[in-house]
Amino acid sequence: MFVIEKTKKRLDDPNPEMTPDQVMSYYSAQFPELTTATVHGPEMDAESVIYKFKTTVGTKG
């Protein structure tokens, strides 16, 4: 599973053979904030592996 950290929006895995960076690129057409995001993870929970897309838009410093 993939999550946009800022909005907590969950995204489905479009293709299990894609890397997390490729998934981020895939979704960047729908979510333009992903064009400046970075991938963090994986994190594990009881049911899945989670990668977080953390955006850098609007941060200073």
PDB file of C-alpha atoms in Angstrom:
ATOM      1  CA  MET A   1       0.000   0.000   0.000  1.00  0.00           C
ATOM      2  CA  PHE A   2       1.075   3.553  -0.685  1.00  0.00           C
ATOM      3  CA  VAL A   3       0.126   6.657   1.303  1.00  0.00           C
ATOM      4  CA  ILE A   4       0.510  10.349   0.538  1.00  0.00           C
ATOM      5  CA  GLU A   5       1.775  11.473   3.937  1.00  0.00           C
ATOM      6  CA  LYS A   6       0.425  15.041   3.922  1.00  0.00           C
ATOM      7  CA  THR A   7      -3.182  14.113   3.109  1.00  0.00           C
ATOM      8  CA  LYS A   8      -3.170  10.507   4.427  1.00  0.00           C
ATOM      9  CA  LYS A   9      -4.587   9.475   1.027  1.00  0.00           C
ATOM     10  CA  ARG A  10      -4.177   5.727   0.467  1.00  0.00           C
ATOM     11  CA  LEU A  11      -3.267   4.538  -3.007  1.00  0.00           C
ATOM     12  CA  ASP A  12      -3.559   1.026  -4.388  1.00  0.00           C
ATOM     13  CA  ASP A  13      -0.579  -0.716  -5.918  1.00  0.00           C
ATOM     14  CA  PRO A  14      -1.168  -0.422  -9.693  1.00  0.00           C
ATOM     15  CA  ASN A  15       1.331  -3.170 -10.521  1.00  0.00           C
ATOM     16  CA  PRO A  16       3.203  -5.353  -8.007  1.00  0.00           C
ATOM     17  CA  GLU A  17       6.226  -5.423 -10.302  1.00  0.00           C
ATOM     18  CA  MET A  18       6.674  -1.629 -10.177  1.00  0.00           C
ATOM     19  CA  THR A  19       9.185  -0.071  -7.785  1.00  0.00           C
ATOM     20  CA  PRO A  20       7.901   2.486  -5.250  1.00  0.00           C
ATOM     21  CA  ASP A  21       9.477   5.262  -7.345  1.00  0.00           C
ATOM     22  CA  GLN A  22       7.636   4.017 -10.436  1.00  0.00           C
ATOM     23  CA  VAL A  23       4.349   3.941  -8.498  1.00  0.00           C
ATOM     24  CA  MET A  24       4.949   7.520  -7.349  1.00  0.00           C
ATOM     25  CA  SER A  25       5.586   8.561 -10.952  1.00  0.00           C
ATOM     26  CA  TYR A  26       2.448   6.697 -12.074  1.00  0.00           C
ATOM     27  CA  TYR A  27       0.259   8.586  -9.599  1.00  0.00           C
ATOM     28  CA  SER A  28       1.905  11.973 -10.143  1.00  0.00           C
ATOM     29  CA  ALA A  29      -0.501  12.695 -13.020  1.00  0.00           C
ATOM     30  CA  GLN A  30      -3.414  12.556 -10.549  1.00  0.00           C
ATOM     31  CA  PHE A  31      -1.545  14.045  -7.605  1.00  0.00           C
ATOM     32  CA  PRO A  32       0.899  16.729  -8.816  1.00  0.00           C
ATOM     33  CA  GLU A  33       2.407  17.104  -5.324  1.00  0.00           C
ATOM     34  CA  LEU A  34       4.097  13.743  -5.902  1.00  0.00           C
ATOM     35  CA  THR A  35       6.433  15.298  -8.475  1.00  0.00           C
ATOM     36  CA  THR A  36       8.466  16.744  -5.580  1.00  0.00           C
ATOM     37  CA  ALA A  37       7.890  13.917  -3.105  1.00  0.00           C
ATOM     38  CA  THR A  38      10.275  11.289  -1.781  1.00  0.00           C
ATOM     39  CA  VAL A  39       9.576   7.659  -0.924  1.00  0.00           C
ATOM     40  CA  HIS A  40       9.915   6.531   2.699  1.00  0.00           C
ATOM     41  CA  GLY A  41       9.579   2.990   3.950  1.00  0.00           C
ATOM     42  CA  PRO A  42       8.742   0.248   3.879  1.00  0.00           C
ATOM     43  CA  GLU A  43       6.844   0.046   7.143  1.00  0.00           C
ATOM     44  CA  MET A  44       4.996  -3.076   8.175  1.00  0.00           C
ATOM     45  CA  ASP A  45       1.617  -3.326   9.846  1.00  0.00           C
ATOM     46  CA  ALA A  46      -0.426  -6.428  10.620  1.00  0.00           C
ATOM     47  CA  GLU A  47      -1.728  -6.772   7.064  1.00  0.00           C
ATOM     48  CA  SER A  48       0.513  -4.972   4.606  1.00  0.00           C
ATOM     49  CA  VAL A  49       3.706  -3.232   3.653  1.00  0.00           C
ATOM     50  CA  ILE A  50       3.341   0.557   3.524  1.00  0.00           C
ATOM     51  CA  TYR A  51       5.391   3.071   1.577  1.00  0.00           C
ATOM     52  CA  LYS A  52       4.841   6.761   2.289  1.00  0.00           C
ATOM     53  CA  PHE A  53       5.212   9.559  -0.228  1.00  0.00           C
ATOM     54  CA  LYS A  54       6.353  12.659   1.647  1.00  0.00           C
ATOM     55  CA  THR A  55       6.012  15.922  -0.211  1.00  0.00           C
ATOM     56  CA  THR A  56       8.371  18.835   0.165  1.00  0.00           C
ATOM     57  CA  VAL A  57       6.095  21.510  -1.323  1.00  0.00           C
ATOM     58  CA  GLY A  58       5.559  24.428   1.020  1.00  0.00           C
ATOM     59  CA  THR A  59       8.333  23.575   3.450  1.00  0.00           C
ATOM     60  CA  LYS A  60      11.049  26.057   4.177  1.00  0.00           C
ATOM     61  CA  GLY A  61      14.499  25.482   5.503  1.00  0.00           C
TER      62      GLY A  61
END
